[in-house]
Coordinates of C-alpha atoms and ligand atoms in Angstrom, one line a residue:
M550 CA 12.3 18.4 -14.8
T551 CA 12.0 14.8 -15.9
K552 CA 13.6 12.1 -13.8
P553 CA 16.2 9.8 -15.3
R554 CA 14.8 6.4 -16.2
V555 CA 15.6 3.2 -14.3
V556 CA 14.8 -0.2 -15.7
S557 CA 15.0 -3.5 -14.0
G558 CA 13.5 -7.0 -14.2
M559 CA 13.1 -10.2 -12.3
R560 CA 12.6 -13.7 -13.6
P561 CA 9.4 -15.3 -12.4
T562 CA 10.8 -18.7 -11.5
G563 CA 9.7 -19.1 -7.9
Q564 CA 8.6 -17.5 -4.6
L565 CA 10.6 -14.4 -3.7
H566 CA 12.7 -14.6 -0.6
L567 CA 14.7 -12.4 1.7
G568 CA 17.6 -12.3 -0.7
H569 CA 15.3 -10.6 -3.3
L570 CA 14.0 -8.2 -0.6
V571 CA 17.4 -7.1 0.6
G572 CA 19.3 -7.4 -2.7
A573 CA 16.7 -5.8 -5.0
L574 CA 13.2 -4.8 -3.8
K575 CA 14.2 -2.4 -1.0
N576 CA 16.4 -0.6 -3.5
W577 CA 13.7 -0.7 -6.2
A578 CA 11.3 1.0 -3.7
A579 CA 13.9 3.6 -2.6
L580 CA 14.8 4.5 -6.2
Q581 CA 11.2 5.7 -6.9
E582 CA 12.0 9.0 -5.2
R583 CA 14.6 10.1 -7.7
Y584 CA 13.9 8.1 -10.8
D585 CA 11.2 7.2 -13.3
C586 CA 11.2 3.5 -12.6
F587 CA 10.2 0.7 -15.0
Y588 CA 10.1 -2.7 -13.3
F589 CA 9.1 -5.8 -15.2
V590 CA 8.5 -9.5 -15.0
A591 CA 11.1 -11.1 -17.2
D592 CA 9.0 -14.0 -18.3
W593 CA 10.9 -14.6 -21.5
H594 CA 14.1 -14.7 -19.5
A595 CA 12.5 -17.3 -17.3
L596 CA 12.0 -19.4 -20.5
T597 CA 15.7 -19.4 -21.2
S598 CA 16.1 -22.0 -18.5
E599 CA 12.6 -23.2 -17.9
Y600 CA 11.4 -23.8 -21.4
A601 CA 10.7 -27.5 -20.8
S602 CA 8.2 -26.7 -18.1
T603 CA 6.5 -23.4 -18.4
G604 CA 3.2 -24.0 -16.5
A605 CA 4.2 -22.2 -13.3
I606 CA 5.6 -19.0 -14.8
T607 CA 2.5 -16.8 -15.0
G608 CA 1.5 -17.8 -11.5
Y609 CA 4.9 -16.8 -10.1
A610 CA 4.7 -13.6 -12.2
L611 CA 1.6 -12.3 -10.4
D612 CA 2.8 -13.7 -7.0
N613 CA 6.1 -11.9 -7.5
V614 CA 4.5 -8.6 -8.4
A615 CA 2.4 -8.8 -5.2
D616 CA 5.7 -9.1 -3.3
W617 CA 7.1 -6.1 -5.1
I618 CA 4.1 -4.0 -4.0
A619 CA 4.3 -5.4 -0.5
A620 CA 7.9 -4.3 -0.4
G621 CA 7.0 -0.8 -1.3
V622 CA 7.1 -0.7 -5.1
D623 CA 4.2 1.7 -5.9
P624 CA 2.2 1.0 -9.1
E625 CA 1.1 4.7 -9.0
R626 CA 4.6 5.9 -9.2
S627 CA 6.4 3.2 -11.1
T628 CA 5.5 1.4 -14.3
I629 CA 5.1 -2.3 -13.5
F630 CA 4.8 -4.5 -16.5
V631 CA 5.3 -7.9 -18.1
Q632 CA 8.0 -8.4 -20.7
S633 CA 6.1 -10.7 -23.0
L634 CA 3.2 -8.2 -23.2
V635 CA 5.6 -5.8 -24.9
P636 CA 6.6 -7.7 -28.0
E637 CA 8.8 -4.8 -29.1
H638 CA 11.5 -6.2 -26.8
A639 CA 11.7 -9.2 -29.1
E640 CA 11.9 -7.0 -32.2
L641 CA 14.7 -4.9 -30.9
Y642 CA 16.4 -8.1 -29.7
L643 CA 16.3 -9.5 -33.2
L644 CA 17.8 -6.4 -34.7
L645 CA 20.6 -6.4 -32.0
S646 CA 21.3 -10.0 -32.9
M647 CA 22.2 -8.9 -36.4
V648 CA 25.2 -6.9 -35.1
V649 CA 26.4 -8.9 -32.1
P650 CA 29.3 -11.3 -32.7
V651 CA 28.5 -14.6 -31.1
P652 CA 31.9 -14.8 -29.3
W653 CA 30.8 -11.6 -27.3
L654 CA 27.9 -13.7 -25.9
E655 CA 30.0 -16.8 -25.3
R656 CA 32.5 -14.7 -23.3
V657 CA 29.9 -13.5 -20.7
P658 CA 30.9 -15.3 -17.5
T659 CA 27.4 -16.4 -16.5
Y660 CA 27.0 -18.3 -19.8
K661 CA 29.6 -21.0 -19.1
E662 CA 29.1 -20.9 -15.3
Q663 CA 25.3 -21.6 -15.5
Q664 CA 25.7 -24.3 -18.1
E665 CA 28.2 -26.1 -15.8
Q666 CA 26.0 -25.6 -12.7
L667 CA 22.6 -26.4 -14.1
T668 CA 23.6 -29.7 -15.6
E669 CA 20.0 -31.1 -15.4
K670 CA 19.0 -28.6 -18.0
D671 CA 20.1 -28.4 -21.6
L672 CA 21.2 -24.8 -21.9
S673 CA 22.9 -25.2 -25.3
T674 CA 20.1 -23.2 -26.9
L675 CA 20.2 -20.0 -28.9
G676 CA 17.8 -18.5 -26.4
F677 CA 20.1 -19.1 -23.4
L678 CA 23.1 -17.7 -25.3
G679 CA 21.1 -14.6 -26.1
Y680 CA 20.0 -14.0 -22.5
P681 CA 22.2 -10.9 -22.0
L682 CA 21.2 -9.6 -25.5
L683 CA 17.5 -9.8 -24.6
Q684 CA 18.4 -8.0 -21.4
T685 CA 20.1 -5.3 -23.5
A686 CA 16.9 -4.8 -25.5
D687 CA 14.8 -4.7 -22.2
V688 CA 16.7 -1.6 -21.1
A689 CA 17.5 0.1 -24.4
I690 CA 13.9 0.0 -25.6
Y691 CA 13.0 2.5 -22.8
D692 CA 16.1 4.6 -23.1
G693 CA 17.0 3.4 -19.6
R694 CA 19.9 5.2 -18.1
F695 CA 20.4 3.1 -15.0
V696 CA 19.9 -0.5 -14.1
P697 CA 19.7 -1.5 -10.5
V698 CA 21.3 -4.9 -10.2
G699 CA 23.6 -7.0 -8.1
E700 CA 27.3 -7.5 -8.7
D701 CA 26.7 -10.7 -10.7
Q702 CA 24.9 -8.7 -13.4
V703 CA 27.7 -6.2 -14.1
P704 CA 29.2 -8.3 -17.0
H705 CA 25.7 -8.3 -18.7
L706 CA 25.6 -4.5 -18.6
E707 CA 29.1 -4.3 -19.9
L708 CA 28.1 -6.4 -22.9
S709 CA 25.0 -4.2 -23.2
R710 CA 27.0 -1.1 -23.6
E711 CA 29.3 -2.6 -26.1
V712 CA 26.3 -3.8 -28.2
V713 CA 24.7 -0.4 -28.0
R714 CA 27.9 1.3 -29.2
R715 CA 28.2 -1.2 -32.1
F716 CA 24.6 -0.7 -33.1
N717 CA 25.0 3.1 -33.0
Q718 CA 28.1 2.9 -35.1
F719 CA 26.1 1.3 -37.9
Y720 CA 22.8 3.2 -37.5
G721 CA 23.5 6.5 -35.8
D722 CA 22.8 7.7 -32.3
V723 CA 19.7 5.5 -31.9
L724 CA 20.1 3.8 -28.5
V725 CA 21.5 5.0 -25.2
E726 CA 24.0 3.3 -23.0
A727 CA 22.9 2.3 -19.5
Q728 CA 25.0 2.2 -16.3
P729 CA 24.6 -0.3 -13.5
L730 CA 23.3 1.1 -10.1
L731 CA 24.9 -1.4 -7.8
T732 CA 22.7 -2.5 -4.9
P733 CA 24.3 -1.0 -1.8
V734 CA 23.9 -4.0 0.5
P735 CA 26.2 -7.1 0.7
R736 CA 24.7 -10.4 -0.3
L737 CA 22.5 -12.0 2.3
P738 CA 23.5 -15.6 3.2
G739 CA 21.0 -18.4 3.2
L740 CA 20.2 -20.6 6.2
D741 CA 23.2 -22.8 5.5
N742 CA 25.6 -19.8 4.9
R743 CA 25.7 -20.5 1.2
K744 CA 24.2 -17.9 -1.2
M745 CA 20.4 -17.7 -0.6
S746 CA 18.8 -19.6 -3.5
K747 CA 15.7 -21.7 -4.1
S748 CA 17.8 -24.4 -5.6
Y749 CA 19.8 -24.8 -2.4
G750 CA 16.6 -25.0 -0.3
N751 CA 18.0 -22.4 2.1
T752 CA 15.6 -19.5 1.7
I753 CA 13.2 -17.6 3.9
D754 CA 10.4 -16.7 1.6
L755 CA 8.4 -13.4 1.8
A756 CA 5.3 -15.6 1.9
D757 CA 6.5 -17.6 4.9
D758 CA 4.3 -17.1 8.0
A759 CA 5.7 -16.4 11.5
D760 CA 5.9 -20.0 12.5
A761 CA 7.8 -21.0 9.4
V762 CA 10.3 -18.1 10.0
L763 CA 10.9 -19.2 13.6
K764 CA 11.4 -22.8 12.5
K765 CA 13.8 -21.9 9.8
V766 CA 15.8 -19.5 12.0
K767 CA 16.1 -22.3 14.5
Q768 CA 17.8 -24.4 11.8
M769 CA 20.2 -21.7 10.8
Y770 CA 23.9 -22.3 10.6
T771 CA 25.9 -20.5 13.3
D772 CA 29.5 -20.8 14.5
P773 CA 30.3 -24.5 13.9
K774 CA 33.0 -24.5 16.5
R775 CA 30.7 -23.5 19.2
I776 CA 29.3 -26.8 20.3
R777 CA 28.1 -25.5 23.7
A778 CA 26.6 -22.2 24.8
D779 CA 29.5 -21.5 27.2
I780 CA 32.1 -21.6 24.5
P781 CA 33.0 -18.1 23.1
G782 CA 31.7 -17.7 19.6
T783 CA 32.6 -15.7 16.4
V784 CA 30.2 -13.0 15.4
E785 CA 31.8 -11.9 12.2
G786 CA 30.4 -13.7 9.1
N787 CA 28.1 -15.6 11.4
P788 CA 24.8 -15.6 9.4
V789 CA 22.7 -15.3 12.6
F790 CA 24.4 -12.0 13.3
V791 CA 24.5 -10.9 9.7
Y792 CA 20.7 -11.2 9.9
H793 CA 20.5 -9.4 13.2
D794 CA 22.4 -6.5 11.7
A795 CA 20.1 -6.6 8.6
F796 CA 16.7 -7.0 10.3
N797 CA 16.9 -6.2 14.0
P798 CA 16.4 -2.4 14.5
D799 CA 17.1 -2.8 18.3
T800 CA 20.8 -2.1 18.1
A801 CA 21.2 -2.2 21.9
E802 CA 19.8 -5.8 21.9
V803 CA 22.0 -6.8 19.0
D804 CA 25.1 -5.3 20.7
D805 CA 24.3 -7.1 24.0
L806 CA 23.8 -10.5 22.2
K807 CA 27.1 -10.0 20.3
T808 CA 29.0 -9.3 23.5
R809 CA 27.5 -12.3 25.3
Y810 CA 28.1 -14.5 22.3
R811 CA 31.8 -13.6 22.2
A812 CA 32.0 -14.2 25.9
G813 CA 30.2 -17.5 25.7
T814 CA 27.3 -16.4 28.0
V815 CA 24.4 -16.7 25.7
G816 CA 22.7 -19.7 24.1
D817 CA 21.9 -20.0 20.4
V818 CA 18.2 -20.4 21.3
E819 CA 18.0 -16.9 22.8
V820 CA 19.9 -15.4 19.8
K821 CA 17.7 -17.1 17.4
T822 CA 14.4 -16.5 19.2
K823 CA 15.2 -12.7 19.3
L824 CA 16.1 -12.8 15.7
A825 CA 12.9 -14.5 14.6
R826 CA 10.9 -12.0 16.6
A827 CA 12.6 -9.0 14.9
M828 CA 12.3 -10.6 11.5
N829 CA 8.6 -11.3 12.0
A830 CA 8.0 -7.7 13.2
M831 CA 9.6 -6.5 10.0
L832 CA 7.8 -9.0 7.7
E833 CA 4.3 -8.8 9.2
P834 CA 3.3 -5.5 7.5
M835 CA 4.5 -6.9 4.2
R836 CA 2.6 -10.1 4.7
E837 CA -0.5 -8.0 5.4
R838 CA 0.0 -5.9 2.2
R839 CA 0.7 -9.1 0.2
R840 CA -2.6 -10.7 1.5
E841 CA -4.6 -7.6 0.5
V842 CA -3.1 -7.5 -3.0
M843 CA -3.5 -11.3 -3.5
A844 CA -7.1 -11.1 -2.4
K845 CA -7.9 -9.2 -5.6
P846 CA -6.1 -11.1 -8.3
D847 CA -8.1 -9.4 -11.1
R848 CA -7.1 -6.0 -10.0
L849 CA -3.4 -7.1 -9.8
R850 CA -3.6 -8.6 -13.3
E851 CA -5.3 -5.4 -14.6
M852 CA -2.6 -3.3 -13.1
A853 CA 0.1 -5.3 -14.8
I854 CA -1.7 -5.2 -18.1
E855 CA -2.2 -1.4 -17.8
G856 CA 1.5 -1.0 -16.9
S857 CA 2.4 -3.0 -20.0
R858 CA 0.2 -0.9 -22.2
K859 CA 2.0 2.2 -20.9
A860 CA 5.4 0.6 -21.4
R861 CA 4.4 -0.4 -24.9
T862 CA 3.7 3.2 -25.9
I863 CA 7.3 4.1 -25.2
A864 CA 8.7 0.9 -26.7
H865 CA 6.7 1.6 -29.8
A866 CA 8.2 5.1 -30.1
T867 CA 11.7 3.7 -29.7
M868 CA 11.1 1.2 -32.4
E869 CA 10.0 3.9 -34.8
R870 CA 13.4 5.6 -34.2
V871 CA 15.2 2.3 -34.5
R872 CA 13.5 1.3 -37.8
D873 CA 14.4 4.8 -39.2
G874 CA 18.0 4.2 -38.1
V875 CA 18.2 0.7 -39.7
R876 CA 16.4 2.2 -42.7
L877 CA 13.6 -0.3 -42.8
R878 CA 10.9 2.1 -43.8
Y879 CA 8.3 1.3 -46.4
Ligands
LIG1028 N1 19.1 -11.0 -15.6 C1 18.4 -10.4 -14.5 C2 18.5 -11.2 -13.3 O1 18.7 -12.4 -13.3 C3 16.9 -10.2 -14.9 C4 16.7 -9.2 -16.0 C5 16.3 -9.5 -17.2 C6 17.1 -7.9 -15.9 N2 16.2 -8.4 -18.0 C7 16.7 -7.3 -17.2 C8 17.6 -7.0 -15.0 C9 16.9 -6.0 -17.5 C10 17.8 -5.7 -15.3 C11 17.5 -5.2 -16.5 O2 18.5 -10.7 -12.2

């Protein structure tokens, strides 16, 4: 029996952090049991916003893949590849662009939101408008059934399904529709309780060492009303306790800290020191694995190139079918 296929990608625009681990990578690793997983570096997607300064992209690409492997993505079981090494993605994107009405793309919520937020970048490009269409091609080219993503990506997948349906109306049953597989965990807050994001400077990176983690945890936002350790504090929504719940396997310790926090009988220092200890215990085996992988960059690069070759075989077969559908056969 063949496993249903899962496709997902990540933009190589920086070091990966705990938000990526909790929001995507743990899930990517778990899905390998039941699905035929295709995970890729979305380097063309990185260009949609980083086109003016592209020098760091390939470095981040390999660095990110090392983190994927450290988090449990297994190159023996999953196909790990690089988008730009499979140019068929671009060919399918071009054909999709012939049938997608521009207003469909303008209506995608992230389009206007990102343009408003990233004011230092000129995002009035065709490439940026086409972002979710490229994403549609990324998945459709592998007949992907499921796409593990966070809540924010759901509108992209809705657009994808509409585009696939329209394409198939013209050209027959050529492409398959994909469903989102929502990541089960709620979003991890950053150190300042906003969304964890490199642009806010509030991340804990997978590459951070134990000292850096301790230092960052000590700076973490807690209950702002609790100006002294003997004042009862709020646990709910307090990022320090959100983290304890996410990363500290010692539930007895966590329950004790919560009780004493609510009663005003524990200091932030103890809560945070215990948190940093638990987080470092969880992160250390990943750091170890990351170091091993990064010690052999040629092997890592070869693995990504080999994965891309394998992905390309499938992408090629899909494009044969698509060209038949569109009746561009000579
Ligand atoms: N847009 C996705 C993100 O920002 C990245 C991505 C690109 C992607 N192509 C994809 C995710 C295809 C899933 C499937 O997270």
